[in-house]
Coordinates of C-alpha atoms in Angstrom, one line a residue:
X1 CA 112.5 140.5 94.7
X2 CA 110.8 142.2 97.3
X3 CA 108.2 144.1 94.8
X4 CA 107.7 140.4 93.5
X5 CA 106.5 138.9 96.9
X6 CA 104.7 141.5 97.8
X7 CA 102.6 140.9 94.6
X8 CA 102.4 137.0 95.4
X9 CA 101.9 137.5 98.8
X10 CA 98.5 140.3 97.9
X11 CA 97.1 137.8 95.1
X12 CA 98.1 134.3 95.9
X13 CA 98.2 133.9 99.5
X14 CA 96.3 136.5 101.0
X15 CA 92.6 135.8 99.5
X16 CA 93.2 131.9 100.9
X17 CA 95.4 131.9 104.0
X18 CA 94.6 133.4 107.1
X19 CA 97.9 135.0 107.6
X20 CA 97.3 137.2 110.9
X21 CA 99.7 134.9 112.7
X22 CA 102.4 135.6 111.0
X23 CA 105.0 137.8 112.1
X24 CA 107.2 140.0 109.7
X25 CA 110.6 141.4 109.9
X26 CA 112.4 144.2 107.6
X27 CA 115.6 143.3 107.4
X28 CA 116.6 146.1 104.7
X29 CA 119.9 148.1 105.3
X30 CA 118.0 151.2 106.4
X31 CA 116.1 149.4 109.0
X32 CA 118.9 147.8 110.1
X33 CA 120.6 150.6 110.8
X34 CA 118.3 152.6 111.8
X35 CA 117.8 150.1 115.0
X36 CA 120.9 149.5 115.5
X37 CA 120.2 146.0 113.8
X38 CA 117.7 145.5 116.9
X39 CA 115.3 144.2 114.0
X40 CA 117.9 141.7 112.8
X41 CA 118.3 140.0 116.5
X42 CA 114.2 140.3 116.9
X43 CA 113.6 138.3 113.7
X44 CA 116.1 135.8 114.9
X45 CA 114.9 135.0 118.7
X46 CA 111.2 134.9 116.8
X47 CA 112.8 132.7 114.5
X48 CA 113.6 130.5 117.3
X49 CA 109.8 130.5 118.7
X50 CA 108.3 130.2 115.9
X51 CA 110.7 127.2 113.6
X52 CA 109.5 128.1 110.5
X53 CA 110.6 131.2 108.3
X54 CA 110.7 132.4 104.5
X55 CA 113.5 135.0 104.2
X56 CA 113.2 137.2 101.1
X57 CA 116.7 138.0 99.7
X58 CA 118.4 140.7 101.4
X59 CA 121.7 142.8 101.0
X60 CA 124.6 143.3 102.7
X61 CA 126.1 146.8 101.8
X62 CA 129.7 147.2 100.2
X63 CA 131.7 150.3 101.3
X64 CA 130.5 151.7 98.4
X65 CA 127.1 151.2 99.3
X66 CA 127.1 152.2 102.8
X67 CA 128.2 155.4 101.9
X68 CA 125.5 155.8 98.8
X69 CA 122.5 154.9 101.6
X70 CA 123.9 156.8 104.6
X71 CA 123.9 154.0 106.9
X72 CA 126.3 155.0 109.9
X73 CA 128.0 151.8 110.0
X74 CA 128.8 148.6 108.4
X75 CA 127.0 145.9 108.2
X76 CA 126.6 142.0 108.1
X77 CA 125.3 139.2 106.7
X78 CA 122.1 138.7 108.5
X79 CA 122.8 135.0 107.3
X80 CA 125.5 134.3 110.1
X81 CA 123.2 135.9 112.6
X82 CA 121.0 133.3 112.0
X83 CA 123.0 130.2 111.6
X84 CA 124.2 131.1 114.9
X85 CA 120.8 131.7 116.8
X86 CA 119.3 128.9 115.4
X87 CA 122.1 126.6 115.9
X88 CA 122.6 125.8 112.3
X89 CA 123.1 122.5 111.2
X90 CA 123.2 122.4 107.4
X91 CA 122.0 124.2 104.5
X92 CA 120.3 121.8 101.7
X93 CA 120.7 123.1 98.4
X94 CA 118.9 121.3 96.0
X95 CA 117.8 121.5 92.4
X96 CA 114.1 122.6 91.6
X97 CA 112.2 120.6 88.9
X98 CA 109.8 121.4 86.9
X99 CA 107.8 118.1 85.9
X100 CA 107.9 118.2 82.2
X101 CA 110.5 121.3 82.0
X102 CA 114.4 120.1 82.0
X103 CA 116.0 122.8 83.0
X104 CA 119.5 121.2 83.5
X105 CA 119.7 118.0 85.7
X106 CA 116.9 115.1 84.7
X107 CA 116.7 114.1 88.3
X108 CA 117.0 116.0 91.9
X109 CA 120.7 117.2 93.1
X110 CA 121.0 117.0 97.2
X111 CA 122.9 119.2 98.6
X112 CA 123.8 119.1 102.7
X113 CA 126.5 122.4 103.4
X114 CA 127.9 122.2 107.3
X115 CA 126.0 125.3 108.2
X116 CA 129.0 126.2 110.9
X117 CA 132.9 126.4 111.3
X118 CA 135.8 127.0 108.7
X119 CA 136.3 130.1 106.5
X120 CA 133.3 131.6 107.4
X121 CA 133.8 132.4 110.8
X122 CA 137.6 132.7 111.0
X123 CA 139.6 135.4 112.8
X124 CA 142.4 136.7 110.7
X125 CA 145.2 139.6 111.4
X126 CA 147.9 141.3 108.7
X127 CA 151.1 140.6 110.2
X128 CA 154.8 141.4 109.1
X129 CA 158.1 139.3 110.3
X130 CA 158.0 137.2 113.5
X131 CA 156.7 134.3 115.9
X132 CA 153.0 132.7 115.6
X133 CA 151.8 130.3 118.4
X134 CA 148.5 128.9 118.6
X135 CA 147.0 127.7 121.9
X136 CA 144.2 125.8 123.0
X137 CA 143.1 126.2 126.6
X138 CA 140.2 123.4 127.9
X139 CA 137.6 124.5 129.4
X140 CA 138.3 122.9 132.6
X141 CA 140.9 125.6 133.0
X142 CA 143.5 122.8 135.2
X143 CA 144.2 120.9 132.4
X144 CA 147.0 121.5 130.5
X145 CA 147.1 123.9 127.9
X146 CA 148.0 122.6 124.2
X147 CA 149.8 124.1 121.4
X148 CA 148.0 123.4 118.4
X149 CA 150.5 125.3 115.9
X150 CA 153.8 126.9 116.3
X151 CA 155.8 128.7 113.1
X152 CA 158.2 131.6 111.9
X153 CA 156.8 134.3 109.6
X154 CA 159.5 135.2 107.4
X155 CA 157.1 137.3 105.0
X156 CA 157.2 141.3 105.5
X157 CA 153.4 141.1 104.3
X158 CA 151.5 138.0 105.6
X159 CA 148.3 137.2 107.2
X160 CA 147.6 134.5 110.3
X161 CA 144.0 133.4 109.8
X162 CA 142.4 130.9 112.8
X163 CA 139.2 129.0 112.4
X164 CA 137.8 126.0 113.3
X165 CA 135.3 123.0 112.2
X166 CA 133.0 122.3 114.8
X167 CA 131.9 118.8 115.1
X168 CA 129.4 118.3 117.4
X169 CA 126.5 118.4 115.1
X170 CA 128.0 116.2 112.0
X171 CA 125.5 113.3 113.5
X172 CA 122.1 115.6 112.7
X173 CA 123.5 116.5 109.4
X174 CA 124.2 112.8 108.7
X175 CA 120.7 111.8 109.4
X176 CA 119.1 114.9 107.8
X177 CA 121.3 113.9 104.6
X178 CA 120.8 110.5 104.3
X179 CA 117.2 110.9 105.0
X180 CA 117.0 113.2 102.0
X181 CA 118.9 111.1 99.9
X182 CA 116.7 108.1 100.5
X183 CA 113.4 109.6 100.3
X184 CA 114.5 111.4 96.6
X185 CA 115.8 107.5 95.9
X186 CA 119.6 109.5 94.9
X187 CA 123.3 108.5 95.6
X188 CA 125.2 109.6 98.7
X189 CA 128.3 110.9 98.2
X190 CA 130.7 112.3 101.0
X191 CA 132.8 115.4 99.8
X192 CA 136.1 116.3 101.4
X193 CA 139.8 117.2 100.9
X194 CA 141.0 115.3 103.5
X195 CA 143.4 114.0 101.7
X196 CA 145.7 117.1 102.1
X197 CA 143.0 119.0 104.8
X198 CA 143.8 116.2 107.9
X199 CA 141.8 118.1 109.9
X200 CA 138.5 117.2 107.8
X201 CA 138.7 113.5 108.1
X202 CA 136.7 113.7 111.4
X203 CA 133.4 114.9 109.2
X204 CA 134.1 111.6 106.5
X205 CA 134.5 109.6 110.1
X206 CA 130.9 110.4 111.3
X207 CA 129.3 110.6 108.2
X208 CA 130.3 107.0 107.7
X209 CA 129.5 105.8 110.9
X210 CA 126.3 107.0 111.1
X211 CA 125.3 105.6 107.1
X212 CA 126.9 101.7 108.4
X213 CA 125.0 101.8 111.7
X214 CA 121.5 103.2 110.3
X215 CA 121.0 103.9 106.8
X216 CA 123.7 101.2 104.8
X217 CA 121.0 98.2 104.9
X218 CA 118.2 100.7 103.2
X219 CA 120.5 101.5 100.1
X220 CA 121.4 98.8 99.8
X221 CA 117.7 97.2 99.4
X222 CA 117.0 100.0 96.9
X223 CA 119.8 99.1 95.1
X224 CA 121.0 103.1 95.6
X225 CA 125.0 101.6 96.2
X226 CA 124.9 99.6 92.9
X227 CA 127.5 102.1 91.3
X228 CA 129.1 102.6 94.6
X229 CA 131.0 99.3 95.1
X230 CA 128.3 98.3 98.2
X231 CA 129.4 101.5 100.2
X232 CA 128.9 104.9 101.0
X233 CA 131.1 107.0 98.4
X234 CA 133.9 109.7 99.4
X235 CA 134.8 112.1 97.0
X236 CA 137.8 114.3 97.4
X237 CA 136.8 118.0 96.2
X238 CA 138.6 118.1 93.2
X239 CA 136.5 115.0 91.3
X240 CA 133.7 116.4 93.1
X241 CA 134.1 119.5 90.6
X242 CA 134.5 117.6 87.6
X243 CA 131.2 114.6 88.6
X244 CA 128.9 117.9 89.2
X245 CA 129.6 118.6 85.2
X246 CA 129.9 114.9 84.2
X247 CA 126.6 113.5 85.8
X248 CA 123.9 115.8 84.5
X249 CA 121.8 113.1 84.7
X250 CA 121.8 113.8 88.6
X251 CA 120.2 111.6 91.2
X252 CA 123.1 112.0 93.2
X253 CA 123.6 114.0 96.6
X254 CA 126.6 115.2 98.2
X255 CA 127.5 116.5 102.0
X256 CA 130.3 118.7 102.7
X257 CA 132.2 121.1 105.2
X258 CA 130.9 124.9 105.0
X259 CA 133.0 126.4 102.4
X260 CA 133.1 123.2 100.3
X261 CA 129.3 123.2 100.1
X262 CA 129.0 127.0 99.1
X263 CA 131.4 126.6 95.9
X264 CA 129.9 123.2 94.8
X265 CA 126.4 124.0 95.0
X266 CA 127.2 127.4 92.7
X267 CA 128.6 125.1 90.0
X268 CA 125.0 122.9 90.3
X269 CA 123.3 126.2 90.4
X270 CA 125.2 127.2 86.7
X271 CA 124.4 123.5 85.9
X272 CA 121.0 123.7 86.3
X273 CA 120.3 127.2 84.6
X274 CA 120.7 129.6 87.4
X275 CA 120.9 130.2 91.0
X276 CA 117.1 130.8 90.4
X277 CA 116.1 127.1 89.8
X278 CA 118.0 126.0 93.6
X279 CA 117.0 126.1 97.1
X280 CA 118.6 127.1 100.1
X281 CA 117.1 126.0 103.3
X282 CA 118.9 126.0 106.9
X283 CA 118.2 123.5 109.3
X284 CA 119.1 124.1 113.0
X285 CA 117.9 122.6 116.0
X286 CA 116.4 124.4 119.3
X287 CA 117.2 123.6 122.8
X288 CA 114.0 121.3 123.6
X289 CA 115.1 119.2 120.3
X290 CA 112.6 121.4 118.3
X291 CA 113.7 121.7 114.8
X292 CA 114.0 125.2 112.8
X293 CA 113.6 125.6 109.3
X294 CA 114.9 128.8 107.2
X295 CA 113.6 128.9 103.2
X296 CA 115.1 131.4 101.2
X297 CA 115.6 131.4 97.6
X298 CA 119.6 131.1 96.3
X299 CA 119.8 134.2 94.0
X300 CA 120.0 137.9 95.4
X301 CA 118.0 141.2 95.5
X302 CA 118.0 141.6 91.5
X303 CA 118.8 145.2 92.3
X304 CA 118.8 145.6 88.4
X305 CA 115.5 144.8 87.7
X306 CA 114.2 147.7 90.4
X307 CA 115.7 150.3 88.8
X308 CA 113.9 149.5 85.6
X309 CA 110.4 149.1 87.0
X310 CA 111.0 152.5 89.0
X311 CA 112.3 153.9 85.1
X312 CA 108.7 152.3 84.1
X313 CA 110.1 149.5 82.3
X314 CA 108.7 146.4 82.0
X315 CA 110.1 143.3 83.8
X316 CA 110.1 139.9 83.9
X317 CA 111.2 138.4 87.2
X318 CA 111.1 134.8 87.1
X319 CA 109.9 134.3 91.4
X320 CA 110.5 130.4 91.2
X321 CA 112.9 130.4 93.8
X322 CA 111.0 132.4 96.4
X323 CA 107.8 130.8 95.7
X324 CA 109.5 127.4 96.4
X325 CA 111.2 128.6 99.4
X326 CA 107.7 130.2 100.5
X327 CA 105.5 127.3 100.4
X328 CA 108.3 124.9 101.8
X329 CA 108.0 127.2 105.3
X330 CA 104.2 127.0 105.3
X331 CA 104.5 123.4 104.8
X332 CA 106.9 123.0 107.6
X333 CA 104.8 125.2 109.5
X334 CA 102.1 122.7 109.0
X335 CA 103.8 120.0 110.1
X336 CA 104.4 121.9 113.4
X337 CA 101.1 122.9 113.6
X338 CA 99.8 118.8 112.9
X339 CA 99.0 118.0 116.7
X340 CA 97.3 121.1 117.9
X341 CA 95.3 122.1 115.1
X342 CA 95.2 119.3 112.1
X343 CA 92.7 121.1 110.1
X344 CA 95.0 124.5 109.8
X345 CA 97.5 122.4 108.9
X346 CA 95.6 120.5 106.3
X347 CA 94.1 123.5 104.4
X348 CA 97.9 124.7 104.4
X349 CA 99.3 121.8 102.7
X350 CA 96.1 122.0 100.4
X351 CA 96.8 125.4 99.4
X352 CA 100.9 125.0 99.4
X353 CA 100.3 121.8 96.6
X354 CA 97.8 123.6 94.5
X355 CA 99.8 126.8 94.4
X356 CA 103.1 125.0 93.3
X357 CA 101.3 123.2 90.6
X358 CA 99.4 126.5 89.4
X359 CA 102.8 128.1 89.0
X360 CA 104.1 124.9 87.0
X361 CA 101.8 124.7 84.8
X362 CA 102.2 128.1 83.9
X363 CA 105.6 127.8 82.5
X364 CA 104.6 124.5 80.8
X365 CA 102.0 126.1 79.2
X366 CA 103.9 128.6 77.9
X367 CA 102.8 131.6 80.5
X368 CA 106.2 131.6 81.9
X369 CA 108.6 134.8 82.7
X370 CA 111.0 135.7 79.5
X371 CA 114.0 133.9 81.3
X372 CA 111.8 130.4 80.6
X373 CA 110.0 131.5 77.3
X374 CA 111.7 134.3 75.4
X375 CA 110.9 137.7 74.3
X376 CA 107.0 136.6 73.9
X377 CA 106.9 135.6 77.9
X378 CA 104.9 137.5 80.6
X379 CA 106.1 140.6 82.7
X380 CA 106.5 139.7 86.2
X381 CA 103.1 141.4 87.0
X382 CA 101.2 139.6 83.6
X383 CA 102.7 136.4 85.6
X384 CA 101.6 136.6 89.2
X385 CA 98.2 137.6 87.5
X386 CA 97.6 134.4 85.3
X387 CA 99.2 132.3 88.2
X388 CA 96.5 133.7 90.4
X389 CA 93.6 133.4 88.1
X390 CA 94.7 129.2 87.9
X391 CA 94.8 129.4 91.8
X392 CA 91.8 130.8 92.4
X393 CA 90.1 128.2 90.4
X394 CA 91.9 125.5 91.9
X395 CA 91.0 126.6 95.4
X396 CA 87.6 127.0 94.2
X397 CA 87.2 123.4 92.4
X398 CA 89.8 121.0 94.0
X399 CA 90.6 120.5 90.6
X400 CA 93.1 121.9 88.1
X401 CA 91.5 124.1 85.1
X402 CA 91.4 122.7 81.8
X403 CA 94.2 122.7 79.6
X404 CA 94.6 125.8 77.4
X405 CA 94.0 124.6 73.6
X406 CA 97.3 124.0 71.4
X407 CA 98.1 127.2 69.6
X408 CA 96.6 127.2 65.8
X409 CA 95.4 123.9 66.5
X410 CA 91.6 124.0 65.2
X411 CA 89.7 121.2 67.6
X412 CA 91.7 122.6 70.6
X413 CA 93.8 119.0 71.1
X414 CA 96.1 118.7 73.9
X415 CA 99.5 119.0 72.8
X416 CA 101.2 115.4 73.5
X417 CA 103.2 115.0 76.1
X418 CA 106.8 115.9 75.7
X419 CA 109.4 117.2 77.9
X420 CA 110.6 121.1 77.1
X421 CA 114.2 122.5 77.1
X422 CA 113.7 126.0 77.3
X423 CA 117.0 127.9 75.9
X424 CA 119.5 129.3 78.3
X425 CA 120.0 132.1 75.8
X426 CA 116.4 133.9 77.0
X427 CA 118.3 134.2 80.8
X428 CA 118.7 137.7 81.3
X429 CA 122.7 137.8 81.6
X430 CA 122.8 135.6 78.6
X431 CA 126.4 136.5 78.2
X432 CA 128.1 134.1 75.8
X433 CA 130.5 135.1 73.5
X434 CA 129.7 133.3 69.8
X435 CA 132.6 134.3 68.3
X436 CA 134.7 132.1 70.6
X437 CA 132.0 129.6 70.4
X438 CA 132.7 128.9 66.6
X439 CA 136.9 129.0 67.1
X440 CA 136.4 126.6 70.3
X441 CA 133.9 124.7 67.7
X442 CA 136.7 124.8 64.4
X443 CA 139.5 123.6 66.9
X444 CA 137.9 119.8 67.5
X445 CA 135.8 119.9 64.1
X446 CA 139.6 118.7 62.9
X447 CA 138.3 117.5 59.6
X448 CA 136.3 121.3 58.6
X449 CA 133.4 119.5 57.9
X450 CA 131.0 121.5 59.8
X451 CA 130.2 118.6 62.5
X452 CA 131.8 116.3 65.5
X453 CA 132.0 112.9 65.2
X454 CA 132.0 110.8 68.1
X455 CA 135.9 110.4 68.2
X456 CA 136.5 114.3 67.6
X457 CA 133.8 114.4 70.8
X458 CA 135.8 112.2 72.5
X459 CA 138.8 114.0 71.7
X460 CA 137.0 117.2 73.1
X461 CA 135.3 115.6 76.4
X462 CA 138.8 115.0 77.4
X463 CA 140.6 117.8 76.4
X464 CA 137.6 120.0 78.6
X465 CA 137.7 117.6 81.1
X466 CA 134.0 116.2 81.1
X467 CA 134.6 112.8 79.9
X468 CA 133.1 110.2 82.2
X469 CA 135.5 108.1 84.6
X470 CA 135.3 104.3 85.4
X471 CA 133.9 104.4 89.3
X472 CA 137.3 103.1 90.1
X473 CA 139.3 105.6 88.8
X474 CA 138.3 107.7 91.8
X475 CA 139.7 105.5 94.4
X476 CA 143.1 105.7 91.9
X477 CA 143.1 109.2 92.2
X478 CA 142.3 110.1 96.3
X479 CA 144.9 107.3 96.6
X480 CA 147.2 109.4 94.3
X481 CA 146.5 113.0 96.0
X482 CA 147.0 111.1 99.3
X483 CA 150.7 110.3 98.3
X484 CA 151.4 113.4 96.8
X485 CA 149.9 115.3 100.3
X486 CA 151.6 113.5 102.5
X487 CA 155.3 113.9 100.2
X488 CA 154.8 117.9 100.1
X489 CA 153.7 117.5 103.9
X490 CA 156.9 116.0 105.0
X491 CA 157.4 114.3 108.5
X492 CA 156.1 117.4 110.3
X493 CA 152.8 117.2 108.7
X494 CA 152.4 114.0 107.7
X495 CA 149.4 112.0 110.3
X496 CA 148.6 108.4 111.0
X497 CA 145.6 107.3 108.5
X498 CA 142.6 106.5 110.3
X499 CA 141.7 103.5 107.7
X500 CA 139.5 101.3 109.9
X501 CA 136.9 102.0 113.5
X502 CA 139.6 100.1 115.4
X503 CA 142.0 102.8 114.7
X504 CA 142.2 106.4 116.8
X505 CA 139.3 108.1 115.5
X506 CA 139.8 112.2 115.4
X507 CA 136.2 113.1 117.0

């Protein structure tokens, strides 16, 4: 990934953007450690002066891996670092289109992740057999203390693992979210599992509150709560996981707690081809109201595809991802830039649109990377070079070049518009197994007769749990896992329901 931007950053950005303002950071393991990760906490306070950053995948070392580069000792995620020094709000994760390629979903997927609290940042120890208590001291240290928790450990072997879910800064995400959704004219959805998780209800609480008292009229002029009964939408986890494979169709976005948010937006990611084709972008907020935006792209290093360019293989890395997340911190940097120096900010967002729509028409040309095209694609240098030569032309004209001639087509006609599926089986870790494919195939084609009819689909939709649900049938089931919670709770965990704003609210 890094070799990649370093070739897009030489031949696409440098000949058009002065980029002497720009301050870089190398956040590999050896610099890291070599500073005492020095570099990691300079990146992040310039982070905070500057609001708007493109992170290039980085790695955070295994054991294994510490010991293979030397480094003297372990390491973090350099993600956490910044969620915390930039006073994270969410991370969107959304899907990247193509216009005229369908990748996997036909329209945009939102996604809002709580970029704080829960799993992430718990504290955990291994215990043995004994006594937990768990107390919460106010800040005003003469109020009286509170026990949150109090249990026996009968287990030789357990663990007591404390976090907590901040809630502070559930109104930003709200109006970051619903923002999104309207402007990308998609479906709101609120996801939780509050229906066992008590504790989370607070989040649904001022996600709500915030949609009725600023947002619900808006939907409902644009006719975006149609399928929603006239309301915003709570989804309990569980059907969360089952409407990300149902509604390929997208044009829906959902906002979730931290750990929630990381596990859906990987089953959108395998939805929609790859983590490749998703974004990841942090929002977080300075202390003069000033707000910071981190792009990066979703997928990792792609350590593999290093070793075989320094074997002298050709490669074909697909930079979508980073290129996306690229240009969305130069245009945010624009937008910064608007009152003190419009012009800048201008021949930035002039640039930033030609650029995406160089590298677009690439792949719908047929110049994409193998992943999008096949064996006959373009390696990852071959890509960035014909990407460039568009660009430069573009820059040059204001206006896009003209359209490559149909192949063995002999008055060079445009081919007619049509929308492309390019075949998963060109990704890289195309891994599927077709001998299982055939017995999974032979176990609903009940009749032998080489096809599926509609009932043996049926049948199979079912069975694998795709099959769509009536819109009610959600409300039947929370209502059903609510019952079942509150049954296994028993009186000891068992909570008032907080069903209507007149009620105790938990925030």
């Amino acid at each position: 990934s890094w070799y990649t931007m370093k070739l897009i950053c030489d031949k696409w950005v440098e000949p058009f953007i002065d980029t002497s303002r720009w301050e870089y950071f190398d956040l590999s393991c050896k610099a890291r450690d070599e500073t005492r990760d020095r570099v990691l906490k300079d990146a992040v306070a310039a982070g905070s002066r500057v609001c708007a950053i493109f992170k290039e995948p980085t790695v955070t070392p295994t054991k294994e891996q510490m010991v293979e580069m030397g480094l003297l000792k372990p390491l973090g995620s350099p993600n956490g670092a910044m969620r915390r020094g930039w006073n994270g709000i969410t991370i969107s994760r959304d899907t990247i289109h193509i216009p005229g390629i369908e990748l996997g979903f036909k329209r945009p997927v939102l996604f809002e992740r709580h970029a704080v609290g829960g799993e992430y940042g718990a504290g955990w120890k291994k215990i043995g057999k004994g006594r937990v208590l768990t107390t919460f001291f106010p800040e005003d240290m003469e109020d009286k203390a509170i026990i949150v928790d109090a249990r026996e450990c009968k287990d030789a072997r357990s663990a007591v693992v404390v976090y907590d879910n901040p809630l502070d800064n559930v109104e930003d995400l709200a109006h970051i979210f619903f923002t999104r959704c309207l402007e990308h004219s998609v479906v709101p959805y609120v996801v939780t599992k509050k229906t066992v998780f008590k504790w989370q209800e607070g989040f649904w609480q001022i996600m709500r509150q915030v949609f009725n008292e600023s947002y619900k009229d808006q939907y409902l002029d644009a006719g975006l709560l149609d399928r929603t009964g006239g309301e915003l939408q709570h989804l309990i986890s569980d059907a969360a996981t089952m409407q990300i494979i149902r509604w390929t169709d997208g044009g829906f976005g959902m906002a979730c707690h931290n750990y929630d948010g990381d596990m859906l937006t990987d089953e959108v990611a395998q939805v929609h081809r790859s983590p490749g084709f998703i974004t990841s972008n942090l929002t977080g907020k300075r202390e003069d109201g000033t707000i910071i935006k981190e792009f990066e792209a979703s997928h990792g290093t792609v350590a593999d595809l290093w070793h075989a360019h320094l074997r002298g293989e050709e490669t074909s890395m697909n930079p979508l991802g980073m290129v996306v997340a690229l240009l969305g911190a130069m245009d945010h940097a624009a937008a910064l830039e608007e009152s003190s120096n419009a012009a800048v900010a201008q021949a930035t967002r002039n640039f930033t649109s030609h650029c995406r729509e160089a590298m677009f028409t690439a792949f719908r040309e047929g110049r994409g990377t193998r992943d999008m095209v096949g064996p006959s694609g373009l390696t990852t240098e071959q890509f960035v070079d014909t990407v460039a030569e568009d660009l430069g032309e573009r820059m040059a004209t204001g206006k896009a070049p003209a359209p490559r001639p149909v192949a063995g087509s002999s008055d060079g006609a445009e081919a007619p518009e049509a929308v492309l599926h390019p075949s998963r089986s060109f990704r890289r870790n195309y891994n599927l197994d077709e001998e299982r494919m055939r017995q999974l195939f032979g176990r609903f084609d009940t009749n032998g007769d080489g096809n599926i009819s509609f009932d043996e689909f049926v049948e199979m939709s079912q069975e694998l749990g795709i099959a769509p649900m009536r819109p009610d049938a959600w409300h039947e089931d929370e209502e059903r896992e609510a019952r079942r919670a509150d049954i296994e709770a028993g009186p000891r965990g068992r909570v008032r329901r907080w069903a209507s704003i007149e009620e105790p609210k938990l925030y």
